[in-house]
Coordinates of C-alpha atoms in Angstrom, one line a residue:
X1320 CA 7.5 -6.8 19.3
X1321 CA 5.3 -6.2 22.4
X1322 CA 6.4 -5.7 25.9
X1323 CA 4.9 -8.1 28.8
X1324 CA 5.2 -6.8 32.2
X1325 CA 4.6 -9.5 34.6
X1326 CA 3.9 -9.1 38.6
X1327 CA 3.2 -11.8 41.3
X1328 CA 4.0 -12.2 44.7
X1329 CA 3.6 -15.7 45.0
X1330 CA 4.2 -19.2 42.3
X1331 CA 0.8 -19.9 41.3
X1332 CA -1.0 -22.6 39.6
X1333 CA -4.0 -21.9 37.0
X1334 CA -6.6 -23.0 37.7
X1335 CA -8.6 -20.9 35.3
X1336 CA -8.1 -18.5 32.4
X1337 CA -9.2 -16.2 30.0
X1338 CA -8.1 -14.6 27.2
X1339 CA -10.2 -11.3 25.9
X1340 CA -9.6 -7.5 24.3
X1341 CA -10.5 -5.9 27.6
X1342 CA -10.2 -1.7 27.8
X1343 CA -10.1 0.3 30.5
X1344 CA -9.8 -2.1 33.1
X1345 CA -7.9 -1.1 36.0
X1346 CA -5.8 -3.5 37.6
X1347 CA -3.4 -3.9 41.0
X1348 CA 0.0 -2.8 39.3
X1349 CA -1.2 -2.7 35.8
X1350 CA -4.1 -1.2 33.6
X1351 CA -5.7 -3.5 31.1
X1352 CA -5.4 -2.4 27.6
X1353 CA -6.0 -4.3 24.2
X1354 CA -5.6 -7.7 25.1
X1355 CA -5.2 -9.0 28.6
X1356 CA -4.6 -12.8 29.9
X1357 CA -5.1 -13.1 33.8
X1358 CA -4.6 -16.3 35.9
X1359 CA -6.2 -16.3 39.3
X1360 CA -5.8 -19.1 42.2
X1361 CA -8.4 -20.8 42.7
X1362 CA -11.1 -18.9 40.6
X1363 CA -14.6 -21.0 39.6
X1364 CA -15.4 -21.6 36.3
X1365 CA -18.4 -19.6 36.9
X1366 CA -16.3 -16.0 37.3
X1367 CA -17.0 -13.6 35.1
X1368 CA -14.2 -11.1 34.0
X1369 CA -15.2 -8.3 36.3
X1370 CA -15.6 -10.9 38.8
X1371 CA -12.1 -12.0 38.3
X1372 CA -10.7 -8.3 38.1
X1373 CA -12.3 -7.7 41.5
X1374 CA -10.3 -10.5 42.5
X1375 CA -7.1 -9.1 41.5
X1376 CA -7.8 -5.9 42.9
X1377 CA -8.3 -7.3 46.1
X1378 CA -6.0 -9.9 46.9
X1379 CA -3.3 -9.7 44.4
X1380 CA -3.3 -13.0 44.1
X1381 CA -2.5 -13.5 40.3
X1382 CA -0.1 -13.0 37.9
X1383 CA -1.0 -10.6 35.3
X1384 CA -0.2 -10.3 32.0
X1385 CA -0.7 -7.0 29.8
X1386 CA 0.3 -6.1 26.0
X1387 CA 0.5 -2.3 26.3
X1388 CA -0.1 -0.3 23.8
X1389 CA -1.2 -3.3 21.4
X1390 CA -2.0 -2.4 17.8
X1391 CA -5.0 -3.1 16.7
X1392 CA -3.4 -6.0 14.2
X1393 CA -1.2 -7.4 17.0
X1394 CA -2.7 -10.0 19.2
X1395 CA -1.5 -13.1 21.4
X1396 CA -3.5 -16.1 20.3
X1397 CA -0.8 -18.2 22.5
X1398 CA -0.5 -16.1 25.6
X1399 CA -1.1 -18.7 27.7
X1400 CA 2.0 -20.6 27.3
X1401 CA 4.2 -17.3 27.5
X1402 CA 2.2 -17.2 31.0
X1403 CA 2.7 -20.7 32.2
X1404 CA 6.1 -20.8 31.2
X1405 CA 6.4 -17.5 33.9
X1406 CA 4.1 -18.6 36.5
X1407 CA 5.9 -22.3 36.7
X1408 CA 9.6 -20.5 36.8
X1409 CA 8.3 -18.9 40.0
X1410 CA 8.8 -15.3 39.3
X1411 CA 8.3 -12.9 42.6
X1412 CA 9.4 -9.7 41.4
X1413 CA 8.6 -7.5 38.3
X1414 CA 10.3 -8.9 35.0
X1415 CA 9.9 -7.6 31.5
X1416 CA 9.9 -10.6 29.0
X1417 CA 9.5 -10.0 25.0
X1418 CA 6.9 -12.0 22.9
X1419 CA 6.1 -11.8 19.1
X1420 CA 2.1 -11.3 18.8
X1421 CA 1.3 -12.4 15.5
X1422 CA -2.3 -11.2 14.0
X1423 CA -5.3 -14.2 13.7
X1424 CA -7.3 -12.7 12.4
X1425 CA -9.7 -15.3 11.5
X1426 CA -9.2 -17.2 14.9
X1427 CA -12.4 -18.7 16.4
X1428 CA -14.0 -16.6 19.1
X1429 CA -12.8 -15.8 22.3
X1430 CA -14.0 -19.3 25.0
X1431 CA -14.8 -17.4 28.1
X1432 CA -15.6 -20.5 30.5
X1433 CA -12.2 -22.6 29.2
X1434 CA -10.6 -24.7 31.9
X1435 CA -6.8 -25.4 32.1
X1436 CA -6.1 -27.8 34.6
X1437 CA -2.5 -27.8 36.2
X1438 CA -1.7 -31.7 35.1
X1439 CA -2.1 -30.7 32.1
X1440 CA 1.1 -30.8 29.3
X1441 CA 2.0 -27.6 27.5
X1442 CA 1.1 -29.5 24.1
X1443 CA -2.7 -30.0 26.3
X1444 CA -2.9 -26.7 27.7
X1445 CA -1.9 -24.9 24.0
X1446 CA -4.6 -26.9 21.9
X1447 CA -6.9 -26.4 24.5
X1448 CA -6.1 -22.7 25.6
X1449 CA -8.6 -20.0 24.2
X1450 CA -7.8 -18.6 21.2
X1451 CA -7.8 -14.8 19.9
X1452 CA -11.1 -13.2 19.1
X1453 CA -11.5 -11.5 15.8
X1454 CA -9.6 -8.5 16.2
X1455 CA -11.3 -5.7 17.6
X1456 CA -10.1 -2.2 16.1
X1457 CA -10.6 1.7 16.0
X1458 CA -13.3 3.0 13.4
X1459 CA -11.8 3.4 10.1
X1460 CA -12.7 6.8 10.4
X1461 CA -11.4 7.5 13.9
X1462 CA -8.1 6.1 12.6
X1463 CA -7.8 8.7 10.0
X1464 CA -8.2 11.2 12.2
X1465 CA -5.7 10.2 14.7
X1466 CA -3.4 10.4 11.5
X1467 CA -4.4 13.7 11.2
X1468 CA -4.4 15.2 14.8
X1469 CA -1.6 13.1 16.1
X1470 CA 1.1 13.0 13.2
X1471 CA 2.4 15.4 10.8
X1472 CA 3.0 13.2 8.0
X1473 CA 1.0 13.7 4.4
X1474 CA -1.2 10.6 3.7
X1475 CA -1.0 9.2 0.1
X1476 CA -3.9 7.7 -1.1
X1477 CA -3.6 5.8 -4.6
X1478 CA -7.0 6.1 -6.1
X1479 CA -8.9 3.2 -6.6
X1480 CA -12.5 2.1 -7.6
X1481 CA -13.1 -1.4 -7.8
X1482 CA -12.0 -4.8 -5.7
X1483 CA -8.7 -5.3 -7.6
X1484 CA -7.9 -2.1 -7.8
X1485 CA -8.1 -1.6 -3.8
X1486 CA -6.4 -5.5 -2.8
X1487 CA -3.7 -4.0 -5.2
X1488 CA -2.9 -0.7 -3.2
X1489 CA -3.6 -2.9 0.4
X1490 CA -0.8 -5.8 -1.1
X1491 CA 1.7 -2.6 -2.3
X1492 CA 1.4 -1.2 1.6
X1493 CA -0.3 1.9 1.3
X1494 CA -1.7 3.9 4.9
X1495 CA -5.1 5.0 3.1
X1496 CA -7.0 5.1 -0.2
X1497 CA -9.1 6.8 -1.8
X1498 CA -12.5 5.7 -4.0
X1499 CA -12.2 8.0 -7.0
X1500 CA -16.1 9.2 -8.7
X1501 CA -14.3 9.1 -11.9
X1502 CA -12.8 5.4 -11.4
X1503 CA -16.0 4.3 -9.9
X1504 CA -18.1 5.8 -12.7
X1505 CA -15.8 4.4 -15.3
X1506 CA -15.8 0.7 -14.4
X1507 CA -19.5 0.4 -12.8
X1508 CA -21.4 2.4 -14.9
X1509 CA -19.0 2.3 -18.2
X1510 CA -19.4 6.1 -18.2
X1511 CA -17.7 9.4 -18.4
X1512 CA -17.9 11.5 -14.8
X1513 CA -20.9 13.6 -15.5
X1514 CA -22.3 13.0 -12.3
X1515 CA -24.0 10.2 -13.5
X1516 CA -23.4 7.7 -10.2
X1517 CA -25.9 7.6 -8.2
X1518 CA -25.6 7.6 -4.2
X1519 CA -26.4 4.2 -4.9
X1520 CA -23.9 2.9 -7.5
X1521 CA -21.0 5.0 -4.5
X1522 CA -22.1 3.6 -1.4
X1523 CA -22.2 0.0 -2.5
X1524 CA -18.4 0.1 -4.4
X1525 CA -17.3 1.9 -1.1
X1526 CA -19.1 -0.2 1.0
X1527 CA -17.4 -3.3 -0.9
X1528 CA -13.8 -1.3 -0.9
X1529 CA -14.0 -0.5 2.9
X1530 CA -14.5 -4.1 4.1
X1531 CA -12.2 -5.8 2.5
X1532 CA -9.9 -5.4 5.1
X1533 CA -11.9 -3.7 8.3
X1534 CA -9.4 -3.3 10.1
X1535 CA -6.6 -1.8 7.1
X1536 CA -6.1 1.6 5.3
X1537 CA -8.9 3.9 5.5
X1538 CA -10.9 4.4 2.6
X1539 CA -11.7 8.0 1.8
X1540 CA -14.6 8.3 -0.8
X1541 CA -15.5 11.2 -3.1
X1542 CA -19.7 12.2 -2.5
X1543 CA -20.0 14.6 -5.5
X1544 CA -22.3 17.0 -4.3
X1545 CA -24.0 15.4 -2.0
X1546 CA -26.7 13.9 -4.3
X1547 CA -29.3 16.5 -3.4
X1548 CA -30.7 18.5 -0.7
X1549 CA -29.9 18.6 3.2
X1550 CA -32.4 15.6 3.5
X1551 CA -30.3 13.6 0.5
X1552 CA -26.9 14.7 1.9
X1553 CA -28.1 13.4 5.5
X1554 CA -28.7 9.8 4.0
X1555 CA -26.0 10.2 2.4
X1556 CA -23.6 10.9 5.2
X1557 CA -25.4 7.9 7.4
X1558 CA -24.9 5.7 4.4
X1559 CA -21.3 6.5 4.2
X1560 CA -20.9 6.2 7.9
X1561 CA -22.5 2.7 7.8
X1562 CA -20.3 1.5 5.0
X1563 CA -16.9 2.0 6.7
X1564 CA -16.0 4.9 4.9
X1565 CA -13.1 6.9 7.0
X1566 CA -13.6 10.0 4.9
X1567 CA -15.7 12.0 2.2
X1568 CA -15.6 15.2 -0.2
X1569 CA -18.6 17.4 -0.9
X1570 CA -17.9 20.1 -3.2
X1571 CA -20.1 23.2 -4.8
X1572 CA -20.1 21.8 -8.3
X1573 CA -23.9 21.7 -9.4
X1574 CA -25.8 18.3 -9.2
X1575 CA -25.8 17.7 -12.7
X1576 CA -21.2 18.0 -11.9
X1577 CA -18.6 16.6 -14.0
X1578 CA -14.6 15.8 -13.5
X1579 CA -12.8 18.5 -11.8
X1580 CA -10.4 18.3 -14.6
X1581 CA -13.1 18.8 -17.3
X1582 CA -13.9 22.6 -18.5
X1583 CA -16.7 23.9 -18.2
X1584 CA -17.3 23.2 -14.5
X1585 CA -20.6 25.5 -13.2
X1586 CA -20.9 25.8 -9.0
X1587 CA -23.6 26.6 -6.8
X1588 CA -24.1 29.9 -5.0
X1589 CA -21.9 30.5 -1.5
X1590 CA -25.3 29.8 1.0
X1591 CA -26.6 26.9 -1.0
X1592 CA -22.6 25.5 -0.6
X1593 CA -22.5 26.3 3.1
X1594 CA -25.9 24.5 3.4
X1595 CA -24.4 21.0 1.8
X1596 CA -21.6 22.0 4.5
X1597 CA -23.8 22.3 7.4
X1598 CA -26.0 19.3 6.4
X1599 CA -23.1 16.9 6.5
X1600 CA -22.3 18.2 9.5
X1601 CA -24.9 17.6 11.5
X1602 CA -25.6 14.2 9.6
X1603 CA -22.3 12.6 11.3
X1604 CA -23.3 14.2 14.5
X1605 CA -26.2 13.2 14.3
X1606 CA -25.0 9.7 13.9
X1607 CA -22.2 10.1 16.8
X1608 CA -19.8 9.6 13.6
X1609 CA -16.3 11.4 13.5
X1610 CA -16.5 10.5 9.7
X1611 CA -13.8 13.1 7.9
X1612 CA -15.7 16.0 6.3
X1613 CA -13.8 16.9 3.5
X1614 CA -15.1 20.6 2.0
X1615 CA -14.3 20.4 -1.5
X1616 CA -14.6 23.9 -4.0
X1617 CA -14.8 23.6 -7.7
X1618 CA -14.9 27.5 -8.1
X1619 CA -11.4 28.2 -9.3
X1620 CA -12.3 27.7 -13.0
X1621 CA -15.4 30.3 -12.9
X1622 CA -14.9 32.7 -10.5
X1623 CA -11.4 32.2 -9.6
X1624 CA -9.3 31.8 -6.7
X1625 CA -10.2 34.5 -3.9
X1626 CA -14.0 33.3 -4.0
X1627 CA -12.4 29.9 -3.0
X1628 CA -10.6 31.0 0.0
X1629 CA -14.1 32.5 0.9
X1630 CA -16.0 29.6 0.5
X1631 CA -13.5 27.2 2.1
X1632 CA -13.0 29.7 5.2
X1633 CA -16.4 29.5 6.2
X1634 CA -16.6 25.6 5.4
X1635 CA -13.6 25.6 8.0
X1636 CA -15.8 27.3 10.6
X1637 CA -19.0 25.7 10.0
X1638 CA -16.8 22.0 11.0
X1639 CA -15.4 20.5 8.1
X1640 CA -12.0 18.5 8.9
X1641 CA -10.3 19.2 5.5
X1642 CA -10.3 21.6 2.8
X1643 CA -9.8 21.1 -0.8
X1644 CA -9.3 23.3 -3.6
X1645 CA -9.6 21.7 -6.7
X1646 CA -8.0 22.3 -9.9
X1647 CA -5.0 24.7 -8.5
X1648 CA -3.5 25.9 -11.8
X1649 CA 0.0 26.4 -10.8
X1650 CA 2.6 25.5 -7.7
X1651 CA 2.3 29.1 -6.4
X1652 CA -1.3 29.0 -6.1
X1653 CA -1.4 25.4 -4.5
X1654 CA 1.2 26.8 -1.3
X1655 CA -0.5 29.7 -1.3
X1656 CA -3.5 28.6 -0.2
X1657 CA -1.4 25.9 2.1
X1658 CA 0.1 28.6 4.1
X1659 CA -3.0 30.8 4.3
X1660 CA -5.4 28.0 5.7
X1661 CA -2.6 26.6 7.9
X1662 CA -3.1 25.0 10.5
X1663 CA -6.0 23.6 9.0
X1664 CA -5.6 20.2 7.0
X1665 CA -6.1 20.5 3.2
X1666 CA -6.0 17.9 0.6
X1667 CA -4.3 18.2 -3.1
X1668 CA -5.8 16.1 -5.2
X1669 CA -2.9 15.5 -8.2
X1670 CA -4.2 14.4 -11.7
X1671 CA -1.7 14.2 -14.2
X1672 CA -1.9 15.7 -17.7
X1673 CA -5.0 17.0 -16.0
X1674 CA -6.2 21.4 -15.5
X1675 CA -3.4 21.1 -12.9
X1676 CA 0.7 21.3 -13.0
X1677 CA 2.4 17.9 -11.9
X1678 CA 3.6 18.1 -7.9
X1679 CA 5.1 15.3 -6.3
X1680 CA 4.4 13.8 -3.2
X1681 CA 7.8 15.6 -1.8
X1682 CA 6.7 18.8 -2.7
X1683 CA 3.2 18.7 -1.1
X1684 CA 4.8 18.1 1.9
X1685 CA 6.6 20.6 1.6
X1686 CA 4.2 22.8 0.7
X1687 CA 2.2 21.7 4.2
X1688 CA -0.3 19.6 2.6
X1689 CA -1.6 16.7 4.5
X1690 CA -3.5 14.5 2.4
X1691 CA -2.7 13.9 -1.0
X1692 CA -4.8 11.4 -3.3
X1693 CA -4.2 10.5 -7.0
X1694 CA -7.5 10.1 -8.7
X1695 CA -6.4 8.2 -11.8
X1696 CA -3.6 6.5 -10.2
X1697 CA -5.9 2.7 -10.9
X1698 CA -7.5 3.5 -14.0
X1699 CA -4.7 5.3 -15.8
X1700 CA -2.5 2.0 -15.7
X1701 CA -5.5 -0.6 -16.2
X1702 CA -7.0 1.2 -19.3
X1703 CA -2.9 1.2 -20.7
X1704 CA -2.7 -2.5 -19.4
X1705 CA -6.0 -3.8 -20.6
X1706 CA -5.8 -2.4 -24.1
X1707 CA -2.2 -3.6 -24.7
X1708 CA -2.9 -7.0 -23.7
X1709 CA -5.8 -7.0 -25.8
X1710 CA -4.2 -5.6 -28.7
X1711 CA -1.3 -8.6 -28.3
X1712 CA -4.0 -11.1 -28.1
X1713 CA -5.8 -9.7 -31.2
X1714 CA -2.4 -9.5 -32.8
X1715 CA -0.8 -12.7 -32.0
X1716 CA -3.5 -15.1 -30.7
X1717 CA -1.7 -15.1 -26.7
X1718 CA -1.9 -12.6 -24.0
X1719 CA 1.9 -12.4 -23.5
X1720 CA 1.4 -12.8 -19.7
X1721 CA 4.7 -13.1 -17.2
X1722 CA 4.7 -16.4 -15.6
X1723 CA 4.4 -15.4 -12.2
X1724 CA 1.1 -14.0 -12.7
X1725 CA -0.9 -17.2 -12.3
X1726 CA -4.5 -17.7 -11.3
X1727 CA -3.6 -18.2 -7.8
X1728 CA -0.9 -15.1 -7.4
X1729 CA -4.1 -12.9 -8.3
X1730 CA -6.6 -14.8 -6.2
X1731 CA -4.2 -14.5 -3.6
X1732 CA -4.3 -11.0 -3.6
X1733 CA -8.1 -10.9 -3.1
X1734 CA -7.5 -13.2 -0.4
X1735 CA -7.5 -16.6 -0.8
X1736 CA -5.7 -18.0 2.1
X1737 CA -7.7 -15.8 4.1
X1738 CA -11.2 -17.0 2.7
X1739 CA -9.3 -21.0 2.7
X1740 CA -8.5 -20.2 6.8
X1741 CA -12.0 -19.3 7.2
X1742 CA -13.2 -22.8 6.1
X1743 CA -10.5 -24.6 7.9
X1744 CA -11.3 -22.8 11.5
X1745 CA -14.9 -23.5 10.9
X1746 CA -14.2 -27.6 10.3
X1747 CA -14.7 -27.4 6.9
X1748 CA -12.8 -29.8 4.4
X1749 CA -12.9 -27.5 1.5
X1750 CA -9.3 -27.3 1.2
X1751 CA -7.7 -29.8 2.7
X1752 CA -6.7 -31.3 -0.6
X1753 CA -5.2 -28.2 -1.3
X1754 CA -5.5 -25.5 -4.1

């Protein structure tokens, strides 16, 4: 539910009007923000929005209309009625009137130069009002960090690695996610985490992943080590950035890494480690990203947990975001290391029946953790899904599916009626026969 303040000091009869995300305009009596619908008297066709603004400004002459603090998924395609309706009851002094701004997201662009003429009928003026624009909304990135700076609350990321995988956690409501190496190694490649991906075979699943939904949960993605050198983890960073990628780990683990849950796990010394740090660094500033740099440290196993703090100390001061300490072999260790890094956010990566002991998402919060992603939490289930279901139809000749899971319910979770909407605001007839 957003809040319209309306302010005139005379009835007024559009004339013109426009409908446009608009920020940082400032305005007689209000101060544009997200999506703003302003009538002036007797404005040409030919005004542009400053134009019009300057109008306002001056003679006060308009009713204005302002959502404030509009999410980014909250927009008022139909505005212009909730305005009309206002202006025609003669309104002198300030009212506040509710309206539900339902997301359009696939909406035809916003009509700058549309005409509403005053004999118009409200059915008239609504089919031929300007509609919402695609929405605009904060990088995905810049949206995690806002999580992290301006709330307290741990993030949960279910980790996923392929389409289905990701419009399953989007459809269950999660606020983030996280693109496991492991998952993404599994079903692209077919093989084991060995550090085998490539920065190829990660940027194009998290690429994939993060636009889905632009404008939903950020996608965090594990980087490995970076894929190389400074030079390599500079590419790598920019190719990250451009994905849509909110946030990524680089750990310690050599380049030829494996799963942090596997034994046998070798890392690099401290300077080559602060040198990945540094590099991703200046990669995202290089790029004017705020990208989340996640310092990961693989150096429990071999030379145990003091050398961690070290290393993720002096990640903390070279600029990374988050710290992560992989592997913690038991609860005292992991809130340990919570409390003596606090204020700065860490990550717990949970694995179960991994190298570390089960916490729940309750006790990392307690514990003061602020992101918390489970790796396997995708490929666990679809291994123990896929092989049953395969087993029943080797077994018994059917699958054994529940009836509600038809073609279309999983279609529709990888957006059908969004793709079908697409075709019907463009003209097409692809579906107007139905599916």
């Amino acid at each position: 539910m957003a809040t319209i303040p309306v302010e005139s000091t005379t009835p007024l009869t559009p004339t013109w009007m426009t409908l446009s995300p608009i920020d940082g305009v400032k305005m007689e009596g209000a101060k544009a923000r997200g999506v703003m619908c302003t009538v002036i008297e007797n404005s040409k066709k030919s005004d542009t929005l400053d134009t019009l603004a300057s109008k306002v400004d001056d003679k006060g002459s308009a009713v204005v209309a302002t959502i404030q603090e509009v999410q980014p998924a909250s927009y008022a395609d139909l505005q212009v009625e909730k305005v009309l309706g206002l202006q025609h009851s003669g309104i002198k002094t300030p009212e506040m009137v509710d309206t539900v701004a339902e997301p359009e997201y696939l909406q035809p662009a916003v009509d700058q130069t549309s005409c509403l003429k005053p004999d118009m009928s409200e059915a008239l003026a609504r089919e031929h009002a300007p509609k919402a624009a695609f929405p605009t909304y904060l990088p995905a990135s810049t949206r995690l960090q806002n999580m992290l700076k301006d709330t307290t609350k741990l993030i949960v990321c279910p980790g996923v690695y392929d389409g289905l995988s990701a419009r399953t956690a989007l459809e269950v409501g999660f606020d983030a996610l996280y693109m496991t190496g492991a998952g993404t190694s599994c079903s692209r490649l077919g093989m084991a985490d060995l550090g085998l991906a490539s920065l190829h075979d990660m940027r194009a699943q998290a690429e994939m992943i993060c636009n889905l939904v632009p404008w939903g949960a950020p996608v965090i993605a594990d980087m490995d080590g970076g894929y190389g050198g400074p030079m390599m983890i500079d590419r790598a960073v920019r190719e990250y950035v451009r994905a849509g990628v909110a946030g990524f780990h680089i750990e310690d683990q050599l380049i030829q890494k494996r799963c942090g849950h596997l034994k046998g796990k070798q890392v690099v010394p401290r300077e080559e480690y602060y040198s990945r740090i540094r590099a991703a660094k200046a990669a995202k500033e290089r790029v004017n990203s705020d990208i989340v740099l996640i310092a990961r440290t693989d150096a429990l196993q071999a030379l145990g947990y003091d050398e961690c703090m070290e290393r993720l100390k002096v990640a903390r001061d070279l600029g990374a975001d988050v710290g992560l300490l992989e592997g913690f072999s038991s609860r005292d260790m992991a809130a340990r290391c919570a409390k003596e890094l606090a204020p700065w956010p860490l990550l717990m990566n949970s694995v179960e029946n991994g190298a570390s002991p089960l916490i729940t998402v309750d006790e990392a919060r307690e514990m003061g953790f602020r992101i918390m992603i489970f790796s396997f939490a995708s490929l666990t289930p679809a291994y123990l899904g896929i092989k049953a279901t395969l087993e029943t139809l080797k077994l018994t000749g059917q699958l054994g599916a529940p009836k509600f899971v038809t073609p279309r319910k999983l279609f529709e979770v990888c957006g059908l009626e969004e793709l079908m909407q697409v075709d019907t605001h463009a003209g097409g007839t692809a579906f107007a026969a139905g599916v």
